[in-house]
Short mmCIF file of C-alpha atoms and ligand atoms in Angstrom, two decimals:
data_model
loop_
_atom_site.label_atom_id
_atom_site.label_comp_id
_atom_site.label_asym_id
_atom_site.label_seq_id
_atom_site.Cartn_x
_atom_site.Cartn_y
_atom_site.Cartn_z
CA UNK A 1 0.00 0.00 0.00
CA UNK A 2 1.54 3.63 -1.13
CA UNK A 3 1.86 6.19 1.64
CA UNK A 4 -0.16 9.38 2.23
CA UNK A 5 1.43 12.39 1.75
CA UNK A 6 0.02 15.49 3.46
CA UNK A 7 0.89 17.78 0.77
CA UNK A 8 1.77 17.03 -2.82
CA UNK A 9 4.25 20.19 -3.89
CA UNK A 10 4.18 21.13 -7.56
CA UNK A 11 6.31 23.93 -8.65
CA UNK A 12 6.94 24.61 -12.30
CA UNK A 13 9.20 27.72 -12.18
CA UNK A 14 12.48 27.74 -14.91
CA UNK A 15 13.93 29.55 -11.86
CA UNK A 16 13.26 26.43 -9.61
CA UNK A 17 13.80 27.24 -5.89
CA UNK A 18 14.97 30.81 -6.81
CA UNK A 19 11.56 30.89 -7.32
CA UNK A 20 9.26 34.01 -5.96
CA UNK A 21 6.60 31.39 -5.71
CA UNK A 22 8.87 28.49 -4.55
CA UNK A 23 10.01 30.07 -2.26
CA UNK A 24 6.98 31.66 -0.91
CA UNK A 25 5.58 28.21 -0.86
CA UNK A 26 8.76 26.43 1.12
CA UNK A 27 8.43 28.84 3.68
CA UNK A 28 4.55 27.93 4.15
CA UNK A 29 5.47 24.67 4.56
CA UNK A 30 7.80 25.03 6.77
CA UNK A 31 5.21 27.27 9.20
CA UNK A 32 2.84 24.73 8.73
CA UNK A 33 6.08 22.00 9.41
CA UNK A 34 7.21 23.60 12.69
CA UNK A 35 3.30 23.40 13.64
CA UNK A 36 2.66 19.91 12.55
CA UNK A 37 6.19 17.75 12.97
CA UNK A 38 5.25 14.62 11.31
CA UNK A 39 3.61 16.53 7.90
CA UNK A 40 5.01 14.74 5.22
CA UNK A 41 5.45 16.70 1.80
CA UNK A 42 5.56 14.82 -1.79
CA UNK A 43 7.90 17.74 -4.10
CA UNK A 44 7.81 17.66 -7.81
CA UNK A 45 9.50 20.39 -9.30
CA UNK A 46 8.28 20.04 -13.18
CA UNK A 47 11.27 22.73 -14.06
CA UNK A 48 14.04 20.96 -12.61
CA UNK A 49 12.48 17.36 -13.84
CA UNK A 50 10.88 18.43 -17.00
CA UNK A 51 8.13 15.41 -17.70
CA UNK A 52 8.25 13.72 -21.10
CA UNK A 53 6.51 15.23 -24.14
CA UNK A 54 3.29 13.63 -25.10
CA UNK A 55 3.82 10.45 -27.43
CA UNK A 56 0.88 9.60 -30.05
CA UNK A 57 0.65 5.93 -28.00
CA UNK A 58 -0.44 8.18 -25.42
CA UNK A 59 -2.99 9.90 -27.49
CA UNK A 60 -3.87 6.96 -29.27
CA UNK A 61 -4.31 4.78 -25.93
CA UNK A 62 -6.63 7.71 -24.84
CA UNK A 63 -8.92 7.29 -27.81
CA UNK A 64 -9.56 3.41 -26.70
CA UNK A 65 -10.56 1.55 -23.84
CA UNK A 66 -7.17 1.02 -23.20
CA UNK A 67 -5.94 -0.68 -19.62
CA UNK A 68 -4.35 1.59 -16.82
CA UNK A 69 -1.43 -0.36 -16.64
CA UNK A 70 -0.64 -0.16 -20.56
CA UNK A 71 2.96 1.00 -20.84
CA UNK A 72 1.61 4.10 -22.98
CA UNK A 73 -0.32 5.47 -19.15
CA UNK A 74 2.77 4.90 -16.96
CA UNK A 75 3.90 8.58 -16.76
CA UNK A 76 0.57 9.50 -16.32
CA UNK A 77 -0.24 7.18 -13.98
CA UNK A 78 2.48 8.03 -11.63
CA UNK A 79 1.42 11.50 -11.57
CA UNK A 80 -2.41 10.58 -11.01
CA UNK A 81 -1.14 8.09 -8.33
CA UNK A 82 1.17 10.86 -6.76
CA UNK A 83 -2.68 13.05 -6.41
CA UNK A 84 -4.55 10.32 -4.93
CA UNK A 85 -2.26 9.79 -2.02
CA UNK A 86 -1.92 13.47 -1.34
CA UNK A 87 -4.18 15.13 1.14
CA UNK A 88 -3.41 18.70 -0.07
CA UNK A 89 -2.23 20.44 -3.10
CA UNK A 90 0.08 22.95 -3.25
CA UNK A 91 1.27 24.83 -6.38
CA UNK A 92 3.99 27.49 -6.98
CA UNK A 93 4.10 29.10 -10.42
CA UNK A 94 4.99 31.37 -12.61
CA UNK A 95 2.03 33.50 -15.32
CA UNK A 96 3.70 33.15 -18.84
CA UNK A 97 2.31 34.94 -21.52
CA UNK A 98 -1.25 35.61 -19.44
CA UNK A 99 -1.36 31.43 -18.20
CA UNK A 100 0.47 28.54 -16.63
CA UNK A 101 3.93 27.91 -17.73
CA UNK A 102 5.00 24.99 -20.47
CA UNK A 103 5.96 22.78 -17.77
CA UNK A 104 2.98 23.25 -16.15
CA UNK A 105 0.40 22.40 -19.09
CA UNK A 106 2.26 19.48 -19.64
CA UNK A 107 1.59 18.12 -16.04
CA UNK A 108 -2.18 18.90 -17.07
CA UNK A 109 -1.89 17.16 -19.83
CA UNK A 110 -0.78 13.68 -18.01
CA UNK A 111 -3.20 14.17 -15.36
CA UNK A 112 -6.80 14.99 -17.09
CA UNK A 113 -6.83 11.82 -18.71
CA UNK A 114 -10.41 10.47 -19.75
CA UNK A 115 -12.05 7.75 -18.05
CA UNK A 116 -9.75 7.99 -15.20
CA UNK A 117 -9.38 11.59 -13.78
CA UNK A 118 -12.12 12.64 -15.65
CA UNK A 119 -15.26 10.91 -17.21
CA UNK A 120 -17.80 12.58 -19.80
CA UNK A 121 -20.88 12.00 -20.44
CA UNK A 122 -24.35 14.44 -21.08
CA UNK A 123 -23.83 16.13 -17.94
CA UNK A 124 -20.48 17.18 -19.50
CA UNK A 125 -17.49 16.19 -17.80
CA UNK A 126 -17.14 14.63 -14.18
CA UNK A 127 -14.21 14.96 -11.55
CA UNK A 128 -13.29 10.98 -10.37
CA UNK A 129 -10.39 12.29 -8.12
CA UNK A 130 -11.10 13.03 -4.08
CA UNK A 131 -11.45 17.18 -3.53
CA UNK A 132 -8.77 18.08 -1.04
CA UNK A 133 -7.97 21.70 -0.14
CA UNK A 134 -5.04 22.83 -2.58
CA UNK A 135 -3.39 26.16 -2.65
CA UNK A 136 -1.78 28.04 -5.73
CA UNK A 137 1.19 30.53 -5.42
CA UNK A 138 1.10 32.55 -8.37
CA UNK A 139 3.99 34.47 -9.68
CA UNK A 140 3.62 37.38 -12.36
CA UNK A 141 6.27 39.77 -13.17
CA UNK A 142 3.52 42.53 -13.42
CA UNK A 143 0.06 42.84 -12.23
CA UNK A 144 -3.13 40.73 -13.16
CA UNK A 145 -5.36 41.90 -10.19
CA UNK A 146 -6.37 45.11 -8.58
CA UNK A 147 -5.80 48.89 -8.87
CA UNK A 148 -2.54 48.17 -10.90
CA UNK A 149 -3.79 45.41 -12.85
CA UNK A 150 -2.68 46.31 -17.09
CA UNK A 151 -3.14 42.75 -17.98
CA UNK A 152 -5.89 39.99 -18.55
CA UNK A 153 -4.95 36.70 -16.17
CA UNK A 154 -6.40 33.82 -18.17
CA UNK A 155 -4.45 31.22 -15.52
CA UNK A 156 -6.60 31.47 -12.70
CA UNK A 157 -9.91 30.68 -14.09
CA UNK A 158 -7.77 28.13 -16.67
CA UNK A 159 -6.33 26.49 -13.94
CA UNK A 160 -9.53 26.30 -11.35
CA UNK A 161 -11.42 24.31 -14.50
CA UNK A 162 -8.88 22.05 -14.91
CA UNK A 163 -8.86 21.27 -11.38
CA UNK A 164 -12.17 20.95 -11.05
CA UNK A 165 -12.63 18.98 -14.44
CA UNK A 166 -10.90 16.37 -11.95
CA UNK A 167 -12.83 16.57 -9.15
CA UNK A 168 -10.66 19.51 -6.98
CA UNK A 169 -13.10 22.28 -6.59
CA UNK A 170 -11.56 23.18 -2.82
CA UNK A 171 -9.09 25.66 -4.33
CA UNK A 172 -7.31 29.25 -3.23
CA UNK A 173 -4.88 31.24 -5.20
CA UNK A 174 -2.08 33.59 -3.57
CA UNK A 175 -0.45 36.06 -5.72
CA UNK A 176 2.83 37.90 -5.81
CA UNK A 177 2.54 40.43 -8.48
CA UNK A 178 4.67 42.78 -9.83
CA UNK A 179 7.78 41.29 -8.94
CA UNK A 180 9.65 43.52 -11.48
CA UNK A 181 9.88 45.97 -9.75
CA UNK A 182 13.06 45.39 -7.16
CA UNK A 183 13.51 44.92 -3.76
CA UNK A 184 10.51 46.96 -2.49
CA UNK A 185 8.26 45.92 -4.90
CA UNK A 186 9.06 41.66 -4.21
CA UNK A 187 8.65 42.85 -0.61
CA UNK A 188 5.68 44.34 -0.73
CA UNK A 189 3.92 41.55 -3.23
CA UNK A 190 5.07 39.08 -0.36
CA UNK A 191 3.76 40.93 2.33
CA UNK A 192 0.21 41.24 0.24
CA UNK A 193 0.64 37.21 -0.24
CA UNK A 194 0.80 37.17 3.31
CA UNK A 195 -2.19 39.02 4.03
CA UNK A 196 -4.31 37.19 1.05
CA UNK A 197 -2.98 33.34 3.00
CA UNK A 198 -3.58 34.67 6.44
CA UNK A 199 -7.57 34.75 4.69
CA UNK A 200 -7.78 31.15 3.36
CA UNK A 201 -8.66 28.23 5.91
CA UNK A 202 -5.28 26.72 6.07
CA UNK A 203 -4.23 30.19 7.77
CA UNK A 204 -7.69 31.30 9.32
CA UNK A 205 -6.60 29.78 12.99
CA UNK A 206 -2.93 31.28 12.81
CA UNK A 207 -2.24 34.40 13.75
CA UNK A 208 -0.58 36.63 10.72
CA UNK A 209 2.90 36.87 11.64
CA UNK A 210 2.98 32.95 11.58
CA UNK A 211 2.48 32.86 7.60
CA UNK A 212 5.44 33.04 5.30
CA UNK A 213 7.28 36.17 5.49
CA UNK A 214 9.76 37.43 2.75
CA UNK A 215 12.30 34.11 3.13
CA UNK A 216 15.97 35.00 2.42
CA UNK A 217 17.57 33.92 -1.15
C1 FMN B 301 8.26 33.37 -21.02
C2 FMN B 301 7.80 34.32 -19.96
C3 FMN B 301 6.54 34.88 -20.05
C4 FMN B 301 6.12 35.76 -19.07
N1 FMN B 301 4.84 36.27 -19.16
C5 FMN B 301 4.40 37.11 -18.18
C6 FMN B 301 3.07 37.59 -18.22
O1 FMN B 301 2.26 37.30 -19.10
N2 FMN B 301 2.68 38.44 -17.24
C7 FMN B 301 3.52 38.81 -16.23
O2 FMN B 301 3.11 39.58 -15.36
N3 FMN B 301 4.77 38.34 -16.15
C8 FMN B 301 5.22 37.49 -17.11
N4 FMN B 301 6.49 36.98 -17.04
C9 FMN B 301 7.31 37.30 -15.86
C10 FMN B 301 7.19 36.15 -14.87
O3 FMN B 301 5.87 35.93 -14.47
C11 FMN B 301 8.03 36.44 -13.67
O4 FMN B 301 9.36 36.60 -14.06
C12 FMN B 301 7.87 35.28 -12.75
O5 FMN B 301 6.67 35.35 -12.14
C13 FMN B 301 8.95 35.20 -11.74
O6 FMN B 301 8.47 34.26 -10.83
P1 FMN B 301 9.41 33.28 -10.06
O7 FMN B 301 10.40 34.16 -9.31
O8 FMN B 301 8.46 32.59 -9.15
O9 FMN B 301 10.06 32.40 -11.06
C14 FMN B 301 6.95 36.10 -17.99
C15 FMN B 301 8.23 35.52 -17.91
C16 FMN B 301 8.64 34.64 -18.87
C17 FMN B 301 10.01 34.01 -18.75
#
């Protein structure tokens, strides 16, 4: 029997644990580590480990009623299994070009796999995956939301369908805009990050200074 993980840790950042959002999301864990000593936390970092394009067996396999253990699934079956035996999601990444990053689709594209993540039928299409509450850390070199917002963000909504296309509707998304701008700027997105966590459930018991502050390169 495969273990439980209490979080599964995507991050899909070309600047890995550099990362704005990596790091933003290491240093939750860790709060929530210090809090909870025997959390146990599942990392794939889809920059660092890029996953395999998508073959045409895979595509063709998807087409058919084709076995889960066919050799054409395995990669996708790892990363559906690596899901199912997390209790909570966690995602750091980057907005290219308005949405997720490369590296990111490509995890999508393994996971939402028909007639196992997801079946369709008239009711349109169905979630087959347990919700659990997962968490997004979203990165943007300018801003997407609010007063200073000069840009459309088509990841959020992008990425809360796919979820949900697999059965995770339980979702919250952090972000840490305008990280162009230098010191100041990175310091105050993270301290906005702060104050947008400090609202979601994971943080709703914890007092403020306990979520991730500004963690040092
Ligand atoms: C290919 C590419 C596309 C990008 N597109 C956007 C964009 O559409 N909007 C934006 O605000 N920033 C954009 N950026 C800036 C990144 O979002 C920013 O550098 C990133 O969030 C840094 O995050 P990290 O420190 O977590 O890696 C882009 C960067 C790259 C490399």
């Amino acid at each position: 029997m495969n273990k439980i993980n209490d979080f599964l840790f995507l991050s899909a950042s070309p600047n890995q644990q550099a990362s704005h959002a990596y790091r933003f999301a290491d240093a939750l864990l860790k709060t929530l580590g210090e809090r909870h000593p025997a959390m146990s936390v599942n990392r794939r970092d889809l920059a660092a480990n890029p996953l395999p394009p998508l073959s045409a067996a895979y595509g063709a396999a998807l087409t058919k009623r084709t076995p889960f253990d066919d050799p054409a699934f395995r990669q996708s079956e790892q990363l559906i299994d690596e899901l199912e035996q997390s209790r909570h999601l966690l995602i750091a990444t980057p907005m290219h070009n308005f949405t997720v990053p490369a590296t990111l689709k490509l995890w999508i594209d393994h996971v939402l796999r028909i007639g196992r993540s997801f079946s369709s039928g008239p009711e349109g299409k169905v979630g087959l995956l347990a919700d659990r509450p997962t968490y997004i850390i979203v990165s943007s070199g300018g801003f997407h939301h609010g007063p200073q917002a000069r840009q459309p963000d088509c990841l959020s909504d992008y990425l809360k369908l796919v979820l949900r296309t697999i059965g995770i509707g339980n979702t919250h998304f952090v972000y840490l805009q305008g990280l162009v701008g230098g010191a100041e700027a990175v310091s105050s997105a993270f301290s906005s990050a702060r104050q947008q966590l400090s609202q979601t459930p994971l943080f709703a018991t914890v007092e403020p200074e306990s979520t991730p502050s500004v963690p040092s390169a």
